[in-house]
Amino acid sequence: MIDTKLAWIGEEIASLKEQGLFTTIRTLGSAQGAWLEVDGKRVLNFSSNNYLGLANHPRLVDAAKQTMDTYGVGPAAVRTIAGTMDLHLELERRLAAFKGVEAAVTFQSGFTANLATIPALVGKGDVIFSDELNHASIIDGCRLSRAQIVRFKHADPDDLKKQIAATTEYGRRLIITDGVFSMDGDVAPLPALYDVASKHGILLMVDDAHGEGVLGTGGRGIVDHFGLHGKVDVEVGTLSKAFGVVGGVSAGKQEIVDWLRQRGRPFLFSSAMTVPDVAACIAAVDVLEESTELVDQLWSNAEYFKQGMNELGFDTGHTETPIVPVMLGEALLAQQFSKRLFEEGVFAMAIGFPTVPRGLARIRVMNSATHSQSDLDQALEIFAKVGRELGVVQ
Ligand SMILES: Cc1ncc(COP(=O)(O)O)c(C=O)c1O
């Protein structure tokens, strides 16, 4: 029997399907890697954020198994109530040292790291200056804070200056930007944003979710990439992308981290990362500190793929990182493209509204250190075939 209270959901879903915006979630039958079993089919993987191949790295898997023998699986409560495992403190010390900051605190995910950090730093009567393309978790963190939200034009420090000048009523102020913009692969102009922030005495926060393990020396992130150590007040990040596990982190000035342990609501009211996650993340820091090999391989794979796509005539936007958007325009075309890629053996997702603006639908290709040269050549061949078939390239 149809529940009339819920009829609107059916209508909304039908409308999403009509517009090519309904998300179908595929089922994976294998561990992460260059190749995956997806819906029972073996395909080349260009969808995951497994930049360095750490999601199924033997060192991380072993660390998780061994640590569970001593610590079990879960923390069993929030850290402020039941106490914190020394394991979590060790990870936080290791992350702070890796990133070259005073201190770090972990959360359950990158999303909750933003929900914890932003409302702890600003509230009612305060102002946030937020890049217009910031990630949904930053937007939600801003809304939860109840501070006034002023959007500045994407990656535009001059517009930021204008917005600051036009905002005269405020208590505390905070500038927030994504480090790497996850749908376009471009990098925030952090040195220029820092100049504006320091000139006006405004707190500066960067979300380095796609920069960690990718940018900077050996993957130390966007602050290291630009040599801004000690200048950015707080870096939010995730342990679910290049780190290959799950979890979030806020890293930076000691006072801010101390404050987040007192006032970060997902820290105070939600349980900590699980034991295998923490152990695997510590092993990830070990791997990254020992060698830059995986990060170097990621960048050389990404360059090879991007160049190949450009030679074929694809528009790859203005990416500066291993994220390669293949710009297609209409959502229905992007869905059709992704479907044909899959039939030919490449798993790369179509991204449409509301994740990106209407009319700017794309296939987002996530490069990884795990791809071999022949994987990349095979993918380029399949992109060329589907691109010609659908009239995207000649
Ligand atoms: C910029 C940015 N921040 C935060 C997140 C959320 O990270 P997590 O998956 O760890 O919650 C993402 C993930 O898509 C992201 O791209």
CSV table of C-alpha atoms and ligand atoms in Angstrom, one decimal:
chain,number,residue,atom,x,y,z
A,1,MET,CA,0.0,0.0,0.0
A,2,ILE,CA,1.3,3.5,-0.9
A,3,ASP,CA,1.9,5.7,2.1
A,4,THR,CA,0.5,9.1,1.0
A,5,LYS,CA,2.7,10.9,3.5
A,6,LEU,CA,5.7,9.7,1.4
A,7,ALA,CA,4.3,10.1,-2.1
A,8,TRP,CA,6.6,13.2,-2.6
A,9,ILE,CA,9.7,11.0,-2.4
A,10,GLY,CA,8.5,8.9,-5.4
A,11,GLU,CA,7.8,12.1,-7.3
A,12,GLU,CA,11.2,13.5,-6.5
A,13,ILE,CA,13.0,10.3,-7.5
A,14,ALA,CA,11.1,10.1,-10.8
A,15,SER,CA,12.1,13.7,-11.5
A,16,LEU,CA,15.8,12.9,-10.7
A,17,LYS,CA,15.7,10.0,-13.1
A,18,GLU,CA,14.2,12.1,-15.8
A,19,GLN,CA,17.0,14.6,-15.5
A,20,GLY,CA,19.8,12.0,-15.4
A,21,LEU,CA,20.5,13.0,-11.8
A,22,PHE,CA,19.5,9.8,-10.0
A,23,THR,CA,22.5,8.1,-8.4
A,24,THR,CA,22.8,4.4,-8.9
A,25,ILE,CA,25.2,2.9,-6.4
A,26,ARG,CA,27.3,0.1,-7.7
A,27,THR,CA,28.3,-3.0,-5.6
A,28,LEU,CA,32.0,-3.8,-5.2
A,29,GLY,CA,33.0,-7.4,-4.7
A,30,SER,CA,36.7,-6.9,-4.2
A,31,ALA,CA,39.2,-4.8,-2.2
A,32,GLN,CA,40.3,-1.4,-3.5
A,33,GLY,CA,43.0,-1.4,-6.2
A,34,ALA,CA,43.7,-0.6,-9.9
A,35,TRP,CA,41.2,-3.2,-10.8
A,36,LEU,CA,37.9,-3.9,-9.1
A,37,GLU,CA,35.0,-6.3,-9.3
A,38,VAL,CA,32.0,-4.1,-9.7
A,39,ASP,CA,28.5,-5.6,-10.1
A,40,GLY,CA,30.3,-8.9,-10.9
A,41,LYS,CA,32.4,-7.4,-13.7
A,42,ARG,CA,36.2,-6.9,-13.6
A,43,VAL,CA,36.9,-3.2,-14.4
A,44,LEU,CA,39.7,-0.7,-14.3
A,45,ASN,CA,39.1,1.6,-11.3
A,46,PHE,CA,39.2,5.4,-11.8
A,47,SER,CA,36.5,6.2,-9.2
A,48,SER,CA,38.0,5.9,-5.8
A,49,ASN,CA,40.1,8.4,-3.8
A,50,ASN,CA,42.7,5.6,-3.2
A,51,TYR,CA,45.4,7.9,-4.5
A,52,LEU,CA,48.3,5.9,-3.1
A,53,GLY,CA,46.9,2.4,-3.0
A,54,LEU,CA,46.9,2.5,0.8
A,55,ALA,CA,43.3,1.2,1.1
A,56,ASN,CA,44.6,-2.3,0.6
A,57,HIS,CA,48.2,-1.9,1.5
A,58,PRO,CA,49.7,-5.0,3.3
A,59,ARG,CA,51.4,-2.8,5.9
A,60,LEU,CA,48.1,-1.1,6.8
A,61,VAL,CA,46.2,-4.4,6.8
A,62,ASP,CA,48.8,-6.1,9.1
A,63,ALA,CA,48.8,-3.1,11.5
A,64,ALA,CA,45.0,-3.2,11.8
A,65,LYS,CA,45.0,-7.0,12.4
A,66,GLN,CA,47.8,-7.0,15.0
A,67,THR,CA,46.5,-4.0,16.9
A,68,MET,CA,43.0,-5.5,17.2
A,69,ASP,CA,44.6,-8.5,19.0
A,70,THR,CA,45.6,-6.1,21.8
A,71,TYR,CA,43.0,-3.4,21.8
A,72,GLY,CA,39.9,-5.0,20.3
A,73,VAL,CA,37.8,-3.2,17.7
A,74,GLY,CA,36.0,-0.2,19.2
A,75,PRO,CA,36.6,2.6,21.7
A,76,ALA,CA,33.1,1.9,23.3
A,77,ALA,CA,32.2,5.5,24.0
A,78,VAL,CA,33.2,9.1,23.4
A,79,ARG,CA,36.8,9.9,24.5
A,80,THR,CA,35.8,12.7,26.9
A,81,ILE,CA,33.6,10.3,28.9
A,82,ALA,CA,35.3,6.9,28.7
A,83,GLY,CA,38.9,8.0,28.3
A,84,THR,CA,41.1,8.1,25.2
A,85,MET,CA,43.1,5.1,24.0
A,86,ASP,CA,46.9,5.9,23.9
A,87,LEU,CA,46.6,4.7,20.3
A,88,HIS,CA,44.5,7.7,19.3
A,89,LEU,CA,47.0,10.0,21.0
A,90,GLU,CA,49.8,8.3,19.1
A,91,LEU,CA,48.1,8.8,15.8
A,92,GLU,CA,47.5,12.5,16.6
A,93,ARG,CA,51.2,13.0,17.5
A,94,ARG,CA,52.3,11.3,14.4
A,95,LEU,CA,49.9,13.3,12.2
A,96,ALA,CA,51.1,16.6,13.8
A,97,ALA,CA,54.7,15.7,13.2
A,98,PHE,CA,54.1,14.5,9.6
A,99,LYS,CA,52.3,17.8,8.8
A,100,GLY,CA,54.8,19.9,10.7
A,101,VAL,CA,52.2,21.5,13.0
A,102,GLU,CA,51.9,22.0,16.8
A,103,ALA,CA,49.1,19.5,17.4
A,104,ALA,CA,46.3,17.5,15.8
A,105,VAL,CA,43.0,15.9,16.9
A,106,THR,CA,41.1,13.2,15.1
A,107,PHE,CA,37.4,12.7,14.3
A,108,GLN,CA,35.3,10.0,12.8
A,109,SER,CA,35.5,11.5,9.3
A,110,GLY,CA,36.6,14.5,7.3
A,111,PHE,CA,32.9,15.6,7.2
A,112,THR,CA,32.7,15.5,11.0
A,113,ALA,CA,36.0,17.3,11.3
A,114,ASN,CA,34.5,20.3,9.5
A,115,LEU,CA,31.3,20.0,11.6
A,116,ALA,CA,33.5,20.1,14.8
A,117,THR,CA,36.0,22.7,13.8
A,118,ILE,CA,33.9,25.5,12.2
A,119,PRO,CA,31.2,25.9,14.9
A,120,ALA,CA,33.9,25.7,17.6
A,121,LEU,CA,35.7,28.7,16.2
A,122,VAL,CA,32.8,31.0,15.2
A,123,GLY,CA,29.2,31.5,16.3
A,124,LYS,CA,26.3,33.9,16.2
A,125,GLY,CA,27.5,37.5,15.6
A,126,ASP,CA,30.7,36.2,13.8
A,127,VAL,CA,31.5,36.1,10.1
A,128,ILE,CA,32.8,33.4,7.8
A,129,PHE,CA,34.3,34.2,4.4
A,130,SER,CA,33.9,31.0,2.4
A,131,ASP,CA,35.0,30.1,-1.1
A,132,GLU,CA,31.8,29.7,-3.2
A,133,LEU,CA,32.9,26.2,-4.3
A,134,ASN,CA,33.8,24.9,-0.9
A,135,HIS,CA,32.8,21.3,-0.1
A,136,ALA,CA,29.4,20.4,1.3
A,137,SER,CA,30.9,19.5,4.7
A,138,ILE,CA,32.3,23.0,5.0
A,139,ILE,CA,29.0,24.5,4.0
A,140,ASP,CA,27.2,22.5,6.6
A,141,GLY,CA,29.8,23.3,9.3
A,142,CYS,CA,29.3,27.0,8.4
A,143,ARG,CA,25.5,26.7,8.7
A,144,LEU,CA,25.7,24.9,12.0
A,145,SER,CA,27.9,27.6,13.5
A,146,ARG,CA,25.1,30.2,13.0
A,147,ALA,CA,27.8,32.8,12.0
A,148,GLN,CA,27.0,35.0,9.0
A,149,ILE,CA,28.3,33.3,5.8
A,150,VAL,CA,29.8,35.6,3.2
A,151,ARG,CA,30.8,33.7,0.0
A,152,PHE,CA,33.7,35.0,-2.0
A,153,LYS,CA,34.3,34.2,-5.7
A,154,HIS,CA,36.1,31.0,-6.3
A,155,ALA,CA,39.8,31.2,-5.7
A,156,ASP,CA,39.7,35.0,-5.9
A,157,PRO,CA,41.6,36.9,-3.2
A,158,ASP,CA,40.6,40.2,-4.7
A,159,ASP,CA,37.0,39.4,-4.2
A,160,LEU,CA,37.8,38.2,-0.7
A,161,LYS,CA,39.3,41.6,0.0
A,162,LYS,CA,36.1,43.3,-1.3
A,163,GLN,CA,33.8,41.1,0.8
A,164,ILE,CA,35.9,41.8,3.9
A,165,ALA,CA,35.8,45.6,3.3
A,166,ALA,CA,32.0,45.4,2.8
A,167,THR,CA,31.4,43.5,6.1
A,168,THR,CA,31.6,46.0,8.9
A,169,GLU,CA,29.6,44.3,11.7
A,170,TYR,CA,31.3,41.3,13.1
A,171,GLY,CA,32.7,39.6,16.2
A,172,ARG,CA,35.3,37.0,15.2
A,173,ARG,CA,36.2,36.3,11.6
A,174,LEU,CA,37.2,33.2,9.8
A,175,ILE,CA,38.3,32.6,6.2
A,176,ILE,CA,37.8,29.0,4.9
A,177,THR,CA,38.8,27.4,1.6
A,178,ASP,CA,39.2,23.9,0.2
A,179,GLY,CA,42.8,23.1,-0.5
A,180,VAL,CA,42.2,21.1,-3.6
A,181,PHE,CA,38.7,21.5,-5.1
A,182,SER,CA,37.5,18.0,-5.5
A,183,MET,CA,35.4,18.3,-8.6
A,184,ASP,CA,37.8,20.4,-10.7
A,185,GLY,CA,41.2,19.4,-9.2
A,186,ASP,CA,42.4,23.1,-9.0
A,187,VAL,CA,44.4,24.3,-6.0
A,188,ALA,CA,43.4,27.2,-3.7
A,189,PRO,CA,45.7,30.3,-3.9
A,190,LEU,CA,46.6,29.8,-0.3
A,191,PRO,CA,49.6,32.3,-0.2
A,192,ALA,CA,47.4,35.1,-1.4
A,193,LEU,CA,44.6,34.1,0.9
A,194,TYR,CA,47.1,34.1,3.8
A,195,ASP,CA,48.3,37.6,2.9
A,196,VAL,CA,44.7,38.8,3.1
A,197,ALA,CA,44.0,36.9,6.3
A,198,SER,CA,47.2,38.2,8.1
A,199,LYS,CA,46.7,41.8,6.9
A,200,HIS,CA,43.2,41.8,8.5
A,201,GLY,CA,44.0,39.6,11.5
A,202,ILE,CA,41.5,37.0,10.4
A,203,LEU,CA,41.7,33.3,11.2
A,204,LEU,CA,42.6,31.1,8.2
A,205,MET,CA,41.4,27.5,7.8
A,206,VAL,CA,42.0,25.1,4.8
A,207,ASP,CA,40.4,21.8,4.2
A,208,ASP,CA,43.2,19.7,2.7
A,209,ALA,CA,41.1,16.5,2.1
A,210,HIS,CA,42.4,16.0,-1.4
A,211,GLY,CA,45.8,17.5,-0.7
A,212,GLU,CA,46.9,15.2,2.1
A,213,GLY,CA,49.1,12.4,0.7
A,214,VAL,CA,49.1,14.2,-2.6
A,215,LEU,CA,50.5,17.7,-2.4
A,216,GLY,CA,53.8,18.8,-0.7
A,217,THR,CA,56.9,16.9,0.0
A,218,GLY,CA,56.0,13.2,0.3
A,219,GLY,CA,52.3,14.1,0.6
A,220,ARG,CA,52.5,16.5,3.5
A,221,GLY,CA,49.7,18.6,2.1
A,222,ILE,CA,48.9,22.0,0.8
A,223,VAL,CA,50.6,24.0,3.6
A,224,ASP,CA,53.9,22.2,2.9
A,225,HIS,CA,53.3,22.6,-0.8
A,226,PHE,CA,53.3,26.4,-0.5
A,227,GLY,CA,55.8,26.6,2.4
A,228,LEU,CA,53.2,28.2,4.7
A,229,HIS,CA,54.1,26.3,7.9
A,230,GLY,CA,53.0,28.1,11.0
A,231,LYS,CA,50.9,30.5,9.0
A,232,VAL,CA,47.6,28.7,8.4
A,233,ASP,CA,45.8,28.5,11.7
A,234,VAL,CA,44.0,25.2,11.2
A,235,GLU,CA,44.1,22.5,8.5
A,236,VAL,CA,41.1,20.1,8.4
A,237,GLY,CA,41.7,16.8,6.6
A,238,THR,CA,40.5,13.3,6.0
A,239,LEU,CA,42.1,9.9,6.5
A,240,SER,CA,39.7,8.4,3.9
A,241,LYS,CA,41.3,9.5,0.7
A,242,ALA,CA,45.1,9.2,0.2
A,243,PHE,CA,45.5,7.6,3.7
A,244,GLY,CA,43.1,4.9,2.5
A,245,VAL,CA,41.3,4.3,5.7
A,246,VAL,CA,38.5,6.5,7.3
A,247,GLY,CA,38.6,9.3,9.8
A,248,GLY,CA,39.1,13.1,10.0
A,249,VAL,CA,41.7,15.4,11.5
A,250,SER,CA,42.1,19.0,12.5
A,251,ALA,CA,45.7,20.1,12.7
A,252,GLY,CA,47.4,23.4,13.5
A,253,LYS,CA,47.9,25.7,16.4
A,254,GLN,CA,47.9,24.0,19.9
A,255,GLU,CA,45.3,26.4,21.3
A,256,ILE,CA,42.9,25.5,18.5
A,257,VAL,CA,43.4,21.8,19.0
A,258,ASP,CA,43.0,22.1,22.8
A,259,TRP,CA,39.7,24.1,22.2
A,260,LEU,CA,38.4,21.4,19.8
A,261,ARG,CA,38.8,18.8,22.5
A,262,GLN,CA,36.6,21.0,24.7
A,263,ARG,CA,34.1,22.3,22.2
A,264,GLY,CA,34.1,20.2,19.0
A,265,ARG,CA,30.7,18.6,19.2
A,266,PRO,CA,31.4,15.5,17.1
A,267,PHE,CA,34.4,14.9,19.5
A,268,LEU,CA,32.3,15.4,22.6
A,269,PHE,CA,29.1,13.6,21.5
A,270,SER,CA,30.2,10.8,19.1
A,271,SER,CA,32.5,7.8,19.6
A,272,ALA,CA,36.1,8.0,18.3
A,273,MET,CA,37.7,6.2,15.3
A,274,THR,CA,37.8,2.5,15.6
A,275,VAL,CA,41.0,0.6,16.6
A,276,PRO,CA,41.8,-0.9,13.2
A,277,ASP,CA,41.2,2.5,11.5
A,278,VAL,CA,43.7,4.2,13.9
A,279,ALA,CA,46.3,1.4,13.6
A,280,ALA,CA,46.1,1.5,9.8
A,281,CYS,CA,46.4,5.3,9.8
A,282,ILE,CA,49.6,5.1,12.0
A,283,ALA,CA,51.0,2.6,9.5
A,284,ALA,CA,50.0,5.0,6.6
A,285,VAL,CA,52.1,7.7,8.2
A,286,ASP,CA,55.0,5.2,8.5
A,287,VAL,CA,54.7,4.4,4.8
A,288,LEU,CA,54.6,8.0,3.8
A,289,GLU,CA,57.5,9.0,6.1
A,290,GLU,CA,59.7,6.2,4.8
A,291,SER,CA,59.5,7.0,1.0
A,292,THR,CA,58.0,9.4,-1.5
A,293,GLU,CA,57.8,6.6,-4.1
A,294,LEU,CA,54.0,6.3,-4.0
A,295,VAL,CA,53.4,10.0,-4.2
A,296,ASP,CA,55.8,10.3,-7.1
A,297,GLN,CA,54.1,7.5,-8.9
A,298,LEU,CA,50.7,9.1,-8.4
A,299,TRP,CA,51.9,12.3,-10.0
A,300,SER,CA,53.6,10.6,-12.9
A,301,ASN,CA,50.5,8.5,-13.6
A,302,ALA,CA,48.3,11.6,-13.5
A,303,GLU,CA,50.5,13.6,-15.9
A,304,TYR,CA,50.6,10.7,-18.3
A,305,PHE,CA,46.8,10.2,-18.3
A,306,LYS,CA,46.0,14.0,-18.5
A,307,GLN,CA,48.4,14.4,-21.4
A,308,GLY,CA,46.9,11.4,-23.2
A,309,MET,CA,43.4,12.8,-22.8
A,310,ASN,CA,44.3,16.2,-24.0
A,311,GLU,CA,46.0,14.7,-27.1
A,312,LEU,CA,42.8,12.9,-27.8
A,313,GLY,CA,40.9,16.2,-27.7
A,314,PHE,CA,39.1,15.9,-24.3
A,315,ASP,CA,38.5,19.0,-22.2
A,316,THR,CA,40.1,18.4,-18.8
A,317,GLY,CA,39.2,21.7,-17.3
A,318,HIS,CA,41.9,23.5,-15.3
A,319,THR,CA,43.1,20.7,-13.0
A,320,GLU,CA,46.5,21.0,-11.3
A,321,THR,CA,46.3,17.7,-9.4
A,322,PRO,CA,45.7,13.9,-10.1
A,323,ILE,CA,41.9,14.7,-10.2
A,324,VAL,CA,41.0,14.9,-13.9
A,325,PRO,CA,37.6,16.1,-14.8
A,326,VAL,CA,36.4,15.2,-18.3
A,327,MET,CA,34.0,18.0,-19.1
A,328,LEU,CA,30.9,16.9,-21.0
A,329,GLY,CA,28.2,19.5,-20.2
A,330,GLU,CA,24.8,17.8,-19.9
A,331,ALA,CA,24.1,15.4,-17.1
A,332,LEU,CA,22.5,12.8,-19.5
A,333,LEU,CA,25.5,12.7,-21.7
A,334,ALA,CA,27.8,12.3,-18.7
A,335,GLN,CA,25.6,9.4,-17.4
A,336,GLN,CA,25.6,7.8,-20.9
A,337,PHE,CA,29.4,8.2,-21.1
A,338,SER,CA,30.0,6.6,-17.7
A,339,LYS,CA,27.7,3.7,-18.6
A,340,ARG,CA,29.5,3.1,-21.9
A,341,LEU,CA,32.9,3.3,-20.2
A,342,PHE,CA,31.7,0.7,-17.7
A,343,GLU,CA,30.5,-1.6,-20.5
A,344,GLU,CA,34.0,-1.3,-22.0
A,345,GLY,CA,35.7,-2.0,-18.7
A,346,VAL,CA,36.4,1.4,-17.1
A,347,PHE,CA,34.7,2.4,-13.8
A,348,ALA,CA,34.6,6.2,-13.7
A,349,MET,CA,31.7,8.1,-12.3
A,350,ALA,CA,29.5,10.8,-13.9
A,351,ILE,CA,29.1,13.8,-11.7
A,352,GLY,CA,26.2,16.2,-12.1
A,353,PHE,CA,24.0,18.7,-10.3
A,354,PRO,CA,24.0,19.4,-7.3
A,355,THR,CA,27.6,18.2,-6.9
A,356,VAL,CA,28.6,20.5,-9.8
A,357,PRO,CA,26.6,23.4,-11.4
A,358,ARG,CA,24.0,22.5,-14.0
A,359,GLY,CA,25.5,22.3,-17.5
A,360,LEU,CA,28.9,21.4,-16.2
A,361,ALA,CA,28.4,17.6,-15.8
A,362,ARG,CA,31.6,15.5,-16.2
A,363,ILE,CA,33.3,12.2,-15.7
A,364,ARG,CA,35.7,12.6,-12.8
A,365,VAL,CA,38.8,10.5,-13.2
A,366,MET,CA,40.7,9.7,-10.1
A,367,ASN,CA,44.2,8.7,-10.8
A,368,SER,CA,46.1,6.4,-8.5
A,369,ALA,CA,49.7,5.2,-7.9
A,370,THR,CA,48.3,1.7,-8.3
A,371,HIS,CA,47.7,2.0,-12.1
A,372,SER,CA,50.4,0.4,-14.3
A,373,GLN,CA,51.4,1.9,-17.7
A,374,SER,CA,49.3,-0.6,-19.5
A,375,ASP,CA,46.2,0.2,-17.3
A,376,LEU,CA,46.6,3.8,-18.3
A,377,ASP,CA,47.0,3.0,-22.0
A,378,GLN,CA,44.0,0.7,-21.9
A,379,ALA,CA,41.9,3.4,-20.2
A,380,LEU,CA,42.9,6.0,-22.7
A,381,GLU,CA,41.9,3.7,-25.6
A,382,ILE,CA,38.5,3.1,-24.1
A,383,PHE,CA,38.0,6.8,-23.4
A,384,ALA,CA,38.9,7.5,-27.1
A,385,LYS,CA,36.4,4.8,-28.3
A,386,VAL,CA,33.5,6.0,-26.2
A,387,GLY,CA,34.4,9.7,-26.9
A,388,ARG,CA,34.2,9.2,-30.6
A,389,GLU,CA,31.1,7.1,-30.4
A,390,LEU,CA,29.2,9.8,-28.4
A,391,GLY,CA,30.6,12.6,-30.6
A,392,VAL,CA,32.7,14.2,-27.8
A,393,VAL,CA,36.0,13.9,-29.7
A,394,GLN,CA,36.9,13.3,-33.3
B,1,LIG,C1,37.1,18.9,0.7
B,1,LIG,C2,36.5,17.7,1.4
B,1,LIG,N1,36.3,17.8,2.7
B,1,LIG,C3,35.7,16.8,3.4
B,1,LIG,C4,35.4,15.6,2.8
B,1,LIG,C5,34.8,14.5,3.7
B,1,LIG,O1,35.7,13.6,4.0
B,1,LIG,P1,35.2,12.2,4.6
B,1,LIG,O2,34.9,11.3,3.5
B,1,LIG,O3,36.4,11.7,5.4
B,1,LIG,O4,34.1,12.4,5.5
B,1,LIG,C6,35.6,15.5,1.5
B,1,LIG,C7,35.2,14.2,0.8
B,1,LIG,O5,34.6,14.1,-0.2
B,1,LIG,C8,36.1,16.5,0.7
B,1,LIG,O6,36.3,16.4,-0.6
